[in-house]
Coordinates of C-alpha atoms in Angstrom, one line a residue:
Chain A
M1 CA -5.5 55.0 -32.8
D2 CA -8.8 55.9 -34.4
L3 CA -11.5 54.8 -31.9
S4 CA -14.3 55.2 -34.4
R5 CA -13.5 51.8 -35.9
L6 CA -13.9 50.0 -32.6
H7 CA -17.0 48.9 -30.6
R8 CA -16.8 49.8 -27.0
I9 CA -17.7 46.6 -25.0
S10 CA -16.9 48.3 -21.7
N11 CA -14.8 51.2 -20.5
W12 CA -11.8 48.9 -20.7
E13 CA -12.5 46.6 -23.6
W14 CA -12.8 47.4 -27.3
R15 CA -13.6 45.2 -30.2
L16 CA -13.2 45.1 -34.0
D17 CA -15.4 42.5 -35.6
P18 CA -14.1 39.8 -38.0
E19 CA -14.2 41.0 -41.6
G20 CA -12.5 39.8 -44.8
E21 CA -9.5 37.6 -43.9
R22 CA -9.9 38.2 -40.2
R23 CA -11.3 34.9 -38.8
V24 CA -12.0 36.2 -35.3
P25 CA -12.6 39.5 -33.6
T26 CA -9.7 41.7 -32.5
V27 CA -10.0 42.8 -28.8
L28 CA -8.0 45.6 -27.2
Y29 CA -7.9 46.2 -23.4
G30 CA -7.4 49.7 -22.0
D31 CA -9.2 52.9 -21.1
E32 CA -10.0 55.4 -23.8
G33 CA -6.8 57.3 -23.2
L34 CA -4.6 54.3 -23.5
I35 CA -6.3 53.0 -26.6
A36 CA -6.2 56.4 -28.3
E37 CA -2.5 56.7 -27.5
M38 CA -1.8 53.3 -29.0
D39 CA -0.1 53.2 -32.4
E40 CA -2.5 52.4 -35.2
K41 CA 0.0 49.6 -36.0
V42 CA -1.2 47.7 -32.9
L43 CA -4.7 47.3 -34.4
E44 CA -3.2 46.4 -37.8
Q45 CA -0.9 43.8 -36.3
T46 CA -3.6 42.3 -34.0
G47 CA -5.9 42.2 -37.0
H48 CA -3.2 40.3 -39.0
V49 CA -3.0 37.8 -36.2
A50 CA -6.7 37.3 -36.4
C51 CA -6.2 36.1 -40.0
L52 CA -4.0 33.1 -39.0
P53 CA -5.3 29.5 -39.4
G54 CA -6.8 27.8 -36.4
I55 CA -7.0 30.9 -34.2
V56 CA -9.5 30.6 -31.4
D57 CA -11.9 33.1 -29.9
A58 CA -10.1 36.4 -30.6
A59 CA -6.8 38.1 -31.1
Y60 CA -6.0 40.2 -28.0
A61 CA -3.9 43.2 -27.2
M62 CA -3.1 44.1 -23.6
P63 CA -3.3 47.6 -22.2
D64 CA 0.5 48.1 -22.7
A65 CA 0.4 46.9 -26.3
H66 CA 2.7 48.5 -28.8
W67 CA 4.0 48.0 -32.3
G68 CA 6.2 44.9 -32.5
Y69 CA 7.3 42.6 -35.3
G70 CA 4.7 40.0 -36.3
F71 CA 2.5 40.1 -33.3
P72 CA 2.3 43.4 -31.4
I73 CA 4.1 43.4 -28.1
G74 CA 1.3 42.9 -25.6
G75 CA -0.4 40.5 -28.0
V76 CA -2.1 37.2 -27.0
A77 CA -3.5 34.6 -29.4
A78 CA -4.4 30.9 -29.0
F79 CA -4.4 28.3 -31.7
D80 CA -6.0 24.8 -31.9
A81 CA -3.8 22.2 -33.4
D82 CA -6.9 20.1 -34.3
A83 CA -8.3 23.0 -36.3
G84 CA -5.1 23.5 -38.4
G85 CA -3.7 26.0 -35.8
V86 CA -0.2 27.4 -36.1
V87 CA 2.7 28.2 -34.0
S88 CA 4.5 31.5 -34.8
A89 CA 8.1 32.4 -34.0
G90 CA 7.1 36.1 -34.3
G91 CA 4.3 35.4 -31.9
V92 CA 6.8 34.5 -29.2
G93 CA 9.6 36.9 -30.1
F94 CA 13.4 36.7 -30.2
D95 CA 13.8 36.9 -26.4
I96 CA 12.1 33.6 -25.7
S97 CA 10.8 33.4 -22.1
C98 CA 11.9 36.9 -21.2
G99 CA 10.4 37.4 -17.8
V100 CA 10.5 38.7 -14.3
R101 CA 11.6 36.9 -11.1
T102 CA 11.0 38.6 -7.8
L103 CA 12.8 37.7 -4.6
L104 CA 11.7 38.6 -1.1
T105 CA 14.4 39.9 1.2
G106 CA 12.7 40.3 4.6
L107 CA 14.5 43.7 4.8
K108 CA 13.0 47.1 5.2
R109 CA 14.2 50.2 3.4
Q110 CA 15.9 51.5 6.5
D111 CA 18.0 48.3 6.8
L112 CA 19.3 49.0 3.3
E113 CA 20.2 52.7 3.8
P114 CA 23.5 52.5 5.6
S115 CA 25.1 50.3 3.0
R116 CA 23.0 51.1 -0.1
E117 CA 25.8 52.6 -2.1
A118 CA 28.2 49.8 -1.5
F119 CA 25.5 47.2 -2.0
A120 CA 24.7 48.8 -5.4
D121 CA 28.4 48.7 -6.4
S122 CA 28.7 45.1 -5.4
L123 CA 25.6 44.1 -7.3
F124 CA 26.9 45.9 -10.4
R125 CA 30.3 44.2 -10.1
T126 CA 28.7 40.7 -9.6
I127 CA 25.8 40.7 -12.1
P128 CA 27.2 40.6 -15.7
A129 CA 25.2 43.3 -17.5
G130 CA 25.4 45.0 -20.9
V131 CA 26.7 44.4 -24.4
G132 CA 29.7 42.1 -24.5
S133 CA 29.4 40.9 -20.9
T134 CA 30.1 37.2 -20.2
G135 CA 29.2 34.9 -17.3
K136 CA 31.6 32.7 -15.4
I137 CA 29.8 29.5 -16.4
V138 CA 30.9 28.1 -19.7
L139 CA 28.9 25.1 -20.9
D140 CA 30.2 22.3 -23.0
E141 CA 27.8 20.4 -25.3
I142 CA 26.7 17.8 -22.7
A143 CA 26.1 20.5 -20.0
M144 CA 24.3 22.6 -22.6
D145 CA 21.9 19.7 -23.4
R146 CA 21.2 19.1 -19.7
M147 CA 20.6 22.8 -19.2
L148 CA 18.2 23.0 -22.2
E149 CA 16.3 20.0 -20.9
G150 CA 16.3 20.9 -17.2
G151 CA 16.0 24.6 -17.0
A152 CA 16.1 26.0 -13.4
R153 CA 16.0 22.5 -12.1
W154 CA 19.4 21.9 -13.8
A155 CA 20.7 25.1 -12.3
V156 CA 19.7 24.1 -8.8
E157 CA 21.3 20.7 -9.3
Q158 CA 24.5 22.5 -10.2
G159 CA 24.3 24.4 -6.9
Y160 CA 22.8 27.6 -8.1
G161 CA 19.9 27.9 -5.7
R162 CA 17.6 25.7 -3.6
A163 CA 15.1 23.0 -4.3
E164 CA 12.3 25.1 -2.9
D165 CA 13.0 27.8 -5.5
L166 CA 11.5 25.4 -8.1
D167 CA 8.1 25.5 -6.4
R168 CA 7.9 29.2 -7.2
I169 CA 8.6 29.0 -10.9
E170 CA 6.2 28.3 -13.8
E171 CA 6.2 24.6 -14.7
H172 CA 8.4 24.1 -11.5
G173 CA 11.3 25.5 -13.3
C174 CA 11.5 22.9 -16.1
T175 CA 9.3 23.2 -19.2
P176 CA 8.5 19.7 -20.6
G177 CA 8.8 18.9 -24.3
A178 CA 12.1 20.7 -24.8
R179 CA 14.2 19.3 -27.7
P180 CA 17.8 20.2 -27.3
E181 CA 18.6 18.6 -30.6
A182 CA 16.4 21.2 -32.3
V183 CA 18.6 24.0 -31.1
S184 CA 21.3 24.8 -33.7
H185 CA 25.0 24.9 -33.2
R186 CA 25.0 28.6 -33.7
A187 CA 22.3 29.1 -31.0
R188 CA 24.4 27.0 -28.6
H189 CA 27.6 28.9 -29.5
R190 CA 25.9 32.2 -28.9
Q191 CA 24.9 31.0 -25.4
R192 CA 28.2 29.4 -24.4
E193 CA 29.4 32.3 -22.3
E194 CA 26.1 34.0 -21.6
M195 CA 24.7 31.9 -18.8
G196 CA 24.0 34.1 -15.8
T197 CA 24.1 37.4 -17.7
L198 CA 21.4 40.1 -17.6
G199 CA 21.6 41.3 -21.2
S200 CA 21.0 44.9 -22.2
G201 CA 18.2 47.1 -23.4
N202 CA 15.2 47.0 -21.1
H203 CA 16.6 44.2 -18.9
Y204 CA 17.5 45.0 -15.3
L205 CA 18.0 43.9 -11.8
E206 CA 16.2 46.2 -9.5
V207 CA 16.1 46.6 -5.7
Q208 CA 12.7 47.9 -4.9
E209 CA 10.6 49.1 -2.0
V210 CA 7.0 48.2 -1.5
T211 CA 5.4 51.6 -1.3
A212 CA 1.7 50.8 -1.5
I213 CA -0.5 47.8 -0.8
S214 CA -3.8 47.5 -2.7
D215 CA -4.9 44.1 -1.4
D216 CA -3.9 43.4 2.1
G217 CA -4.9 39.7 2.1
V218 CA -3.1 38.8 -1.1
A219 CA -0.1 40.9 -0.2
A220 CA 0.2 39.1 3.1
A221 CA -0.1 35.7 1.3
F222 CA 2.7 36.8 -1.0
G223 CA 4.8 37.8 1.9
L224 CA 4.7 41.5 1.1
A225 CA 4.3 44.4 3.5
L226 CA 4.7 48.1 3.3
G227 CA 8.3 49.2 3.3
D228 CA 9.6 45.8 2.4
V229 CA 12.6 45.5 0.1
V230 CA 12.4 43.1 -2.8
V231 CA 14.7 42.3 -5.8
S232 CA 13.3 41.9 -9.3
I233 CA 15.3 40.4 -12.1
H234 CA 14.1 41.0 -15.7
C235 CA 15.9 39.1 -18.4
G236 CA 15.4 36.2 -20.8
S237 CA 17.1 33.4 -22.8
R238 CA 19.9 35.6 -24.0
G239 CA 21.8 34.7 -27.2
L240 CA 20.3 31.2 -27.5
G241 CA 16.8 32.5 -27.6
H242 CA 17.7 35.3 -30.0
Q243 CA 19.3 32.8 -32.4
I244 CA 16.4 30.3 -32.2
G245 CA 14.0 33.2 -33.0
T246 CA 16.2 34.4 -35.9
E247 CA 16.5 31.0 -37.5
F248 CA 12.9 29.9 -37.2
L249 CA 11.4 33.2 -38.2
R250 CA 13.2 32.9 -41.6
E251 CA 12.5 29.2 -42.0
M252 CA 8.8 29.6 -41.2
A253 CA 8.5 32.6 -43.6
L254 CA 10.0 30.6 -46.5
A255 CA 8.0 27.5 -45.7
A256 CA 4.6 29.2 -45.4
P257 CA 3.5 28.6 -49.0
A258 CA 4.4 24.9 -48.8
H259 CA 2.2 24.7 -45.7
G260 CA -0.6 26.4 -47.7
I261 CA -0.5 29.4 -45.4
A262 CA -1.1 32.8 -47.0
L263 CA 0.6 35.2 -44.7
P264 CA -1.1 38.6 -44.5
D265 CA 2.4 39.9 -43.7
L266 CA 5.7 38.0 -43.9
E267 CA 6.4 39.0 -40.3
L268 CA 3.6 36.6 -39.2
A269 CA 5.8 33.7 -40.2
C270 CA 4.3 30.5 -38.7
A271 CA 3.9 26.8 -39.3
P272 CA 1.1 24.4 -38.5
I273 CA 1.5 23.0 -35.0
R274 CA 1.2 19.5 -36.4
S275 CA 3.9 20.0 -39.0
E276 CA 7.5 18.9 -38.6
L277 CA 8.6 22.5 -38.6
G278 CA 6.0 23.5 -36.0
Q279 CA 7.0 20.6 -33.7
R280 CA 10.7 21.4 -34.2
Y281 CA 10.1 25.0 -33.3
L282 CA 8.1 24.1 -30.2
G283 CA 10.9 21.8 -29.1
A284 CA 13.6 24.5 -29.6
M285 CA 11.4 27.2 -28.1
R286 CA 10.8 25.1 -25.0
A287 CA 14.5 24.6 -24.7
G288 CA 14.8 28.3 -25.0
I289 CA 12.3 28.7 -22.1
N290 CA 14.4 26.4 -20.0
C291 CA 17.5 28.4 -20.8
A292 CA 15.8 31.6 -19.6
L293 CA 14.7 29.8 -16.4
A294 CA 18.2 28.6 -15.8
N295 CA 19.6 32.0 -16.5
R296 CA 17.3 33.7 -13.9
Q297 CA 18.1 31.0 -11.5
I298 CA 21.9 31.6 -11.8
L299 CA 21.3 35.4 -11.5
T300 CA 19.3 34.6 -8.3
H301 CA 22.3 32.7 -6.9
L302 CA 24.6 35.6 -7.7
T303 CA 22.2 38.1 -6.1
R304 CA 22.0 36.0 -3.0
R305 CA 25.8 35.9 -2.7
V306 CA 25.9 39.7 -2.7
V307 CA 23.0 40.1 -0.3
A308 CA 24.5 37.5 2.1
H309 CA 27.7 39.6 2.3
F310 CA 25.8 42.8 3.3
F311 CA 22.7 41.3 5.1
P312 CA 23.5 37.8 6.3
E313 CA 20.1 37.4 7.9
A314 CA 18.3 37.7 4.5
S315 CA 17.6 34.4 2.8
L316 CA 15.9 35.8 -0.4
P317 CA 13.1 33.3 -1.1
V318 CA 11.6 33.4 -4.6
L319 CA 8.2 35.0 -4.7
F320 CA 7.6 33.9 -8.2
D321 CA 9.1 33.7 -11.7
V322 CA 6.9 34.5 -14.7
S323 CA 7.7 34.6 -18.4
H324 CA 6.1 37.0 -20.8
N325 CA 7.4 35.8 -24.2
T326 CA 6.1 32.3 -24.7
C327 CA 3.9 29.8 -26.4
K328 CA 2.4 27.3 -24.0
E329 CA 0.0 24.4 -24.4
E330 CA -2.8 25.0 -22.0
E331 CA -6.4 24.0 -21.5
H332 CA -9.0 26.7 -21.7
E333 CA -12.8 26.9 -21.8
V334 CA -14.0 28.4 -25.0
A335 CA -17.8 28.8 -25.6
G336 CA -18.5 26.3 -22.8
K337 CA -16.0 23.7 -24.1
R338 CA -12.6 22.7 -22.7
R339 CA -9.9 22.8 -25.4
R340 CA -6.2 22.2 -25.5
L341 CA -4.7 25.4 -27.1
F342 CA -1.3 26.8 -27.9
V343 CA -1.4 30.2 -26.3
H344 CA 1.1 32.8 -27.6
R345 CA 1.9 35.6 -25.2
K346 CA 4.3 38.1 -26.6
G347 CA 5.0 40.8 -24.0
A348 CA 2.0 39.4 -22.0
T349 CA 2.0 37.6 -18.7
R350 CA 0.1 34.4 -17.9
A351 CA -2.4 35.3 -15.1
F352 CA -4.0 32.2 -13.7
G353 CA -6.7 32.8 -11.1
A354 CA -7.1 30.9 -7.8
D355 CA -7.5 27.1 -7.9
H356 CA -6.0 26.8 -11.4
P357 CA -4.7 23.3 -11.6
D358 CA -1.3 24.4 -13.1
L359 CA -0.5 26.8 -10.3
P360 CA 2.0 26.0 -7.6
E361 CA 0.3 25.1 -4.3
A362 CA 1.4 28.3 -2.7
F363 CA -0.9 30.3 -5.0
A364 CA -3.9 27.9 -5.1
A365 CA -5.9 30.2 -2.8
T366 CA -4.8 33.6 -4.3
G367 CA -4.0 33.1 -8.0
Q368 CA -0.6 33.6 -9.4
P369 CA 1.6 36.7 -9.0
V370 CA 1.8 38.9 -12.1
F371 CA 4.7 41.3 -12.4
I372 CA 4.5 44.5 -14.3
G373 CA 7.9 46.1 -14.8
G374 CA 8.6 49.8 -14.6
S375 CA 11.6 51.6 -16.1
M376 CA 14.3 52.8 -13.6
G377 CA 12.4 55.8 -12.3
T378 CA 8.9 54.5 -12.7
P379 CA 7.0 52.2 -10.4
S380 CA 6.6 48.4 -11.0
A381 CA 3.6 46.5 -9.8
I382 CA 2.7 43.2 -8.4
M383 CA -0.7 42.0 -9.4
V384 CA -2.5 38.7 -9.0
G385 CA -4.6 36.5 -11.4
P386 CA -8.2 37.5 -11.7
A387 CA -10.9 36.3 -9.2
L388 CA -13.6 35.9 -11.8
R389 CA -14.0 33.1 -14.4
P390 CA -13.9 32.7 -17.2
E391 CA -10.6 34.6 -17.4
H392 CA -10.1 37.2 -20.1
A393 CA -7.7 36.7 -23.0
F394 CA -6.8 33.1 -22.0
A395 CA -5.8 34.2 -18.6
S396 CA -3.3 36.9 -19.6
S397 CA -2.4 40.3 -18.4
C398 CA 0.1 43.0 -19.3
H399 CA 3.9 42.9 -18.7
G400 CA 5.1 46.5 -18.5
A401 CA 4.4 50.1 -19.4
G402 CA 5.3 49.9 -23.1
R403 CA 7.4 52.5 -24.8
R404 CA 6.1 56.1 -25.5
L405 CA 9.1 57.1 -27.5
S406 CA 11.4 55.1 -29.7
R407 CA 15.1 54.5 -28.7
H408 CA 16.0 57.0 -31.4
Q409 CA 13.7 59.7 -30.1
A410 CA 14.8 59.0 -26.5
L411 CA 18.5 59.4 -27.5
K412 CA 17.7 62.8 -28.9
Q413 CA 15.8 63.9 -25.8
W414 CA 18.0 62.7 -22.9
R415 CA 21.7 62.3 -21.9
G416 CA 22.4 59.2 -19.9
R417 CA 24.5 61.0 -17.3
Q418 CA 21.7 63.5 -16.7
V419 CA 19.2 60.7 -16.3
V420 CA 21.4 59.1 -13.7
D421 CA 21.9 62.4 -11.8
D422 CA 18.2 63.2 -11.9
L423 CA 17.3 59.8 -10.6
R424 CA 19.9 60.0 -7.9
E425 CA 18.3 63.2 -6.7
R426 CA 15.1 61.2 -6.3
G427 CA 17.0 58.6 -4.3
I428 CA 17.4 56.0 -7.0
I429 CA 20.9 54.6 -7.8
I430 CA 21.5 53.6 -11.4
K431 CA 24.4 51.3 -12.3
S432 CA 25.0 50.8 -16.0
P433 CA 28.0 50.2 -18.2
S434 CA 26.4 52.4 -20.9
M435 CA 25.2 55.9 -20.5
R436 CA 23.7 55.7 -24.0
G437 CA 21.8 52.7 -22.9
V438 CA 20.5 54.6 -19.9
A439 CA 19.3 57.5 -22.2
E440 CA 17.5 55.1 -24.5
E441 CA 15.8 53.6 -21.4
A442 CA 15.0 56.9 -19.7
P443 CA 11.8 56.7 -17.6
G444 CA 10.2 59.4 -19.8
A445 CA 10.5 57.1 -22.8
Y446 CA 7.9 54.8 -21.3
K447 CA 4.2 55.2 -20.8
D448 CA 2.8 55.7 -17.4
S449 CA 2.8 52.2 -15.9
T450 CA 0.2 53.3 -13.3
A451 CA -2.3 53.8 -16.1
V452 CA -1.5 50.4 -17.6
V453 CA -1.9 48.7 -14.2
E454 CA -5.1 50.5 -13.5
A455 CA -6.5 49.4 -16.9
A456 CA -5.5 45.8 -16.3
H457 CA -7.2 45.9 -12.9
L458 CA -10.4 47.5 -14.1
A459 CA -10.6 45.3 -17.2
G460 CA -10.4 42.2 -14.9
L461 CA -7.1 40.9 -16.5
S462 CA -5.4 40.9 -13.1
R463 CA -5.9 42.6 -9.7
K464 CA -3.6 45.1 -8.0
V465 CA -1.7 43.9 -5.0
A466 CA 1.4 46.1 -4.5
T467 CA 3.3 49.0 -5.9
L468 CA 7.1 48.9 -6.0
E469 CA 9.4 51.9 -6.3
P470 CA 13.0 51.5 -7.5
L471 CA 15.9 52.0 -5.0
I472 CA 18.8 50.5 -7.0
C473 CA 18.7 49.6 -10.7
V474 CA 21.5 47.6 -12.4
K475 CA 20.8 48.2 -16.0
G476 CA 22.2 46.3 -18.9
Chain B
M1 CA 33.6 50.3 -49.1
T2 CA 31.6 51.0 -52.2
K3 CA 32.0 54.5 -53.7
P4 CA 29.2 56.2 -55.6
T5 CA 29.1 55.0 -59.1
E6 CA 29.6 57.3 -62.0
G7 CA 26.5 59.3 -62.8
S8 CA 24.9 58.5 -59.4
A9 CA 24.0 61.5 -57.3
V10 CA 23.4 59.3 -54.2
E11 CA 26.0 59.4 -51.5
P12 CA 26.0 56.2 -49.5
H13 CA 24.6 56.7 -46.0
A14 CA 23.2 54.8 -43.0
E15 CA 20.0 55.8 -41.1
L16 CA 18.1 54.6 -38.1
F17 CA 14.4 55.0 -38.2
A18 CA 11.9 54.9 -35.3
H19 CA 10.1 51.8 -34.3
G20 CA 8.1 51.3 -31.1
A21 CA 10.3 49.2 -28.9
D22 CA 13.0 48.3 -31.4
V23 CA 15.0 50.1 -34.1
G24 CA 14.8 50.4 -37.8
V25 CA 18.1 50.2 -39.8
R26 CA 18.3 51.6 -43.3
G27 CA 21.2 51.7 -45.8
V28 CA 21.0 53.9 -48.9
G29 CA 23.5 53.7 -51.7
P30 CA 24.0 54.0 -55.5
T31 CA 24.2 50.2 -55.7
R32 CA 22.7 47.2 -53.9
D33 CA 26.0 46.3 -52.5
A34 CA 26.5 49.8 -51.1
A35 CA 23.0 49.8 -49.6
F36 CA 23.8 46.5 -47.8
E37 CA 27.0 48.0 -46.5
Q38 CA 25.2 51.0 -45.2
A39 CA 22.5 48.9 -43.6
A40 CA 25.2 47.1 -41.7
L41 CA 26.7 50.5 -40.6
A42 CA 23.2 51.5 -39.4
L43 CA 23.1 48.3 -37.4
T44 CA 26.4 49.3 -35.7
S45 CA 25.1 52.8 -35.1
A46 CA 22.2 51.2 -33.2
V47 CA 24.8 49.9 -30.8
T48 CA 27.6 52.5 -30.8
D49 CA 29.1 55.3 -32.7
P50 CA 30.8 53.6 -35.7
T51 CA 33.4 56.4 -36.0
C52 CA 34.9 55.4 -32.7
I53 CA 35.6 51.8 -33.8
A54 CA 39.2 50.9 -34.6
L55 CA 39.4 48.6 -37.7
Q56 CA 41.8 46.1 -36.1
Q57 CA 40.5 42.8 -37.4
A58 CA 38.4 41.5 -40.2
I59 CA 36.0 38.7 -40.6
E60 CA 34.4 37.2 -43.7
V61 CA 30.7 36.3 -44.1
T62 CA 29.0 34.4 -46.9
C63 CA 25.2 34.2 -47.2
E64 CA 22.9 32.6 -49.7
A65 CA 19.2 33.3 -50.0
P66 CA 16.4 33.0 -52.6
E67 CA 15.8 36.7 -52.8
D68 CA 17.3 40.1 -51.9
T69 CA 15.2 40.6 -48.8
Y70 CA 16.3 37.4 -47.3
L71 CA 19.8 38.1 -48.3
L72 CA 19.7 41.3 -46.3
L73 CA 18.1 39.5 -43.4
D74 CA 20.9 36.9 -43.5
W75 CA 23.6 39.5 -43.9
L76 CA 22.5 41.4 -40.8
N77 CA 21.8 38.3 -38.8
A78 CA 25.3 36.9 -39.7
L79 CA 26.8 40.2 -38.4
I80 CA 24.7 40.0 -35.2
Y81 CA 25.9 36.5 -34.6
E82 CA 29.5 37.4 -35.1
M83 CA 29.2 40.4 -32.9
A84 CA 27.7 38.2 -30.2
V85 CA 30.1 35.3 -30.2
R86 CA 33.3 37.3 -30.9
R87 CA 32.1 40.2 -28.7
V88 CA 33.2 42.7 -31.3
V89 CA 31.8 45.8 -33.0
F90 CA 32.3 46.5 -36.6
G91 CA 32.9 49.9 -38.2
R92 CA 33.4 49.2 -41.8
F93 CA 31.9 46.8 -44.3
A94 CA 32.3 45.6 -47.8
V95 CA 29.7 43.6 -49.7
S96 CA 29.7 41.9 -53.1
I97 CA 26.5 40.2 -54.2
E98 CA 26.7 37.7 -57.1
G99 CA 23.5 36.1 -58.0
N100 CA 21.9 34.9 -54.8
R101 CA 25.2 34.8 -52.8
L102 CA 26.6 37.6 -50.7
Y103 CA 30.3 37.9 -49.9
G104 CA 30.8 40.2 -47.0
R105 CA 33.7 41.5 -45.0
A106 CA 33.5 43.4 -41.8
W107 CA 36.3 45.3 -39.9
G108 CA 36.2 46.1 -36.3
E109 CA 37.6 45.4 -32.8
P110 CA 36.6 43.8 -29.5
V111 CA 34.0 45.7 -27.5
D112 CA 35.6 48.3 -25.2
R113 CA 32.7 49.2 -22.9
A114 CA 34.4 52.5 -21.7
R115 CA 35.1 53.7 -25.2
H116 CA 32.2 52.3 -27.2
M117 CA 29.5 52.7 -24.5
P118 CA 27.4 50.1 -26.3
A119 CA 23.7 50.5 -25.8
A120 CA 21.2 47.7 -26.5
E121 CA 22.6 44.6 -28.1
P122 CA 20.8 43.5 -31.3
K123 CA 19.0 40.3 -30.9
G124 CA 18.0 39.7 -34.5
A125 CA 17.0 41.3 -37.8
T126 CA 13.2 40.9 -38.4
L127 CA 11.0 40.6 -41.4
T128 CA 9.2 43.8 -40.4
A129 CA 9.7 46.7 -42.7
L130 CA 12.1 44.5 -44.6
K131 CA 12.8 46.0 -48.0
V132 CA 15.4 46.0 -50.7
A133 CA 14.4 48.3 -53.5
V134 CA 15.4 51.0 -55.9
R135 CA 14.0 54.5 -55.1
D136 CA 12.7 56.8 -57.8
D137 CA 16.0 58.7 -57.7
G138 CA 17.8 55.5 -58.6
A139 CA 19.2 54.9 -55.1
W140 CA 19.1 51.5 -53.6
V141 CA 17.5 51.1 -50.1
A142 CA 18.0 48.1 -47.8
Q143 CA 16.2 48.2 -44.5
C144 CA 14.4 46.3 -41.7
I145 CA 13.5 46.4 -38.1
V146 CA 16.1 45.0 -35.7
D147 CA 15.0 43.6 -32.3
V148 CA 17.1 45.1 -29.6

């Protein structure tokens, strides 16, 4: 990216002023190296977002931002319904409520070692992963409606987990305002056999070791200590979310002229929040969020069953569950005034600081955990919401490292079997149904997550707490 | 599948093109129908090697859209849907577009994870880089980014 077009606000914050159709500034977070490495398309796409009606404050890009469709991945933008603000299917993405849930095991790495291989095999056999995989739970129409309304709460009621899990999930595991009737027959059909499946691509279940602690107090409050083993599950709303995104993206693009919205690019398809279409999308999207929360809850249950067989003493409490592809109605202070806003985070994590009223009680003193995913061979990170107010970018932080090479480029550069063998030499067991998938997801295809985490920390988006290194990765 | 029309120098072919986190699919052919068929083949090649797919079963797809770009979007999304709910992969396609309606046929087989080694599953075709156009050399191009 050409830095000469940007104003340097600090070493970690860069700004492009409003001009022409852009109603608000464009703000990018990251050190000079990360910004320079970002695709020019990130600035272009963030700039397009800045043109949308009712946008408030600024269009933001996180340190891991990269070229997406519509909004960049790593994009954050908030809209005010009272000011003609919009909701955008492209601003949420196809994988509605894709996110990360981390489970504490109470185990140390040495506890794992004697049975690590068999444990990895058992996880791989139990967690449905990859293209064409199906879950064992098939939902009829009534059960589907209840799942879409109830989210993880529904899953717990069905026996997939414990009531206390819900205290460690955003919105206590059930997003209000879901409208199952706004979810099409095709979306439901696509989900029918996909409950409790991991998916493919960058989705994973990873067994990780805490290898560094950056904030002793917060780590202790989160139940993390050096050498601890945790399990992180990265997946989303599966076929249901994909189909909702597909259908509404098209409908919003076609309806934009009737709504009087001049789209700078078709891919920014959106509808006024106050319109019938906007409300219908919000209802369907919230049902999609609940589907993702239920899915991660079922995967938690399956994981616990495997762990119970190998390590009966481990109970696997949930540390937290955060989504990074959402639009949520939240209250934020903008220019000294509290406003209800619809905050789009696409490949960006909510990062509420301590005392935020929407946080579970467990995190009232610390702020919420923020999970930054790595890629098989690269570290993941646990961060925490910022200490200072007002929070940046509507209390948002990054979600992962972001790709350095496209899937196509990665496929030319690596062979899946070689990636698996190389990682095994480093002590990391990879289990995947697809060697091609492993090649496309090779650790080298991703940016250095350490630099992204450091930039988020220094920019004040979230604070470093712990570093996690992979031990076992079940890859879709 | 569509053969090159008389006088056309363009061989139908499917391409993938780079996109940050996702993948671009492009079909090129002497006719619009052929370009749509090749775009579908490119979609398959984002998942697996199309040449290793046995053409055991066929499905039919019909789409209707106000313009070519949306017709391409609908065609690819219909295939993504069929792949997801039937758990199949397709290796051959036939398209006939009449007015604003597309009549499509796709041949394939159930996913065999050992043989197909499917990589990322397509989530949906997007409006990004969406184009249906005639190139200077007379070839039709049909392309878009697919979220995987």
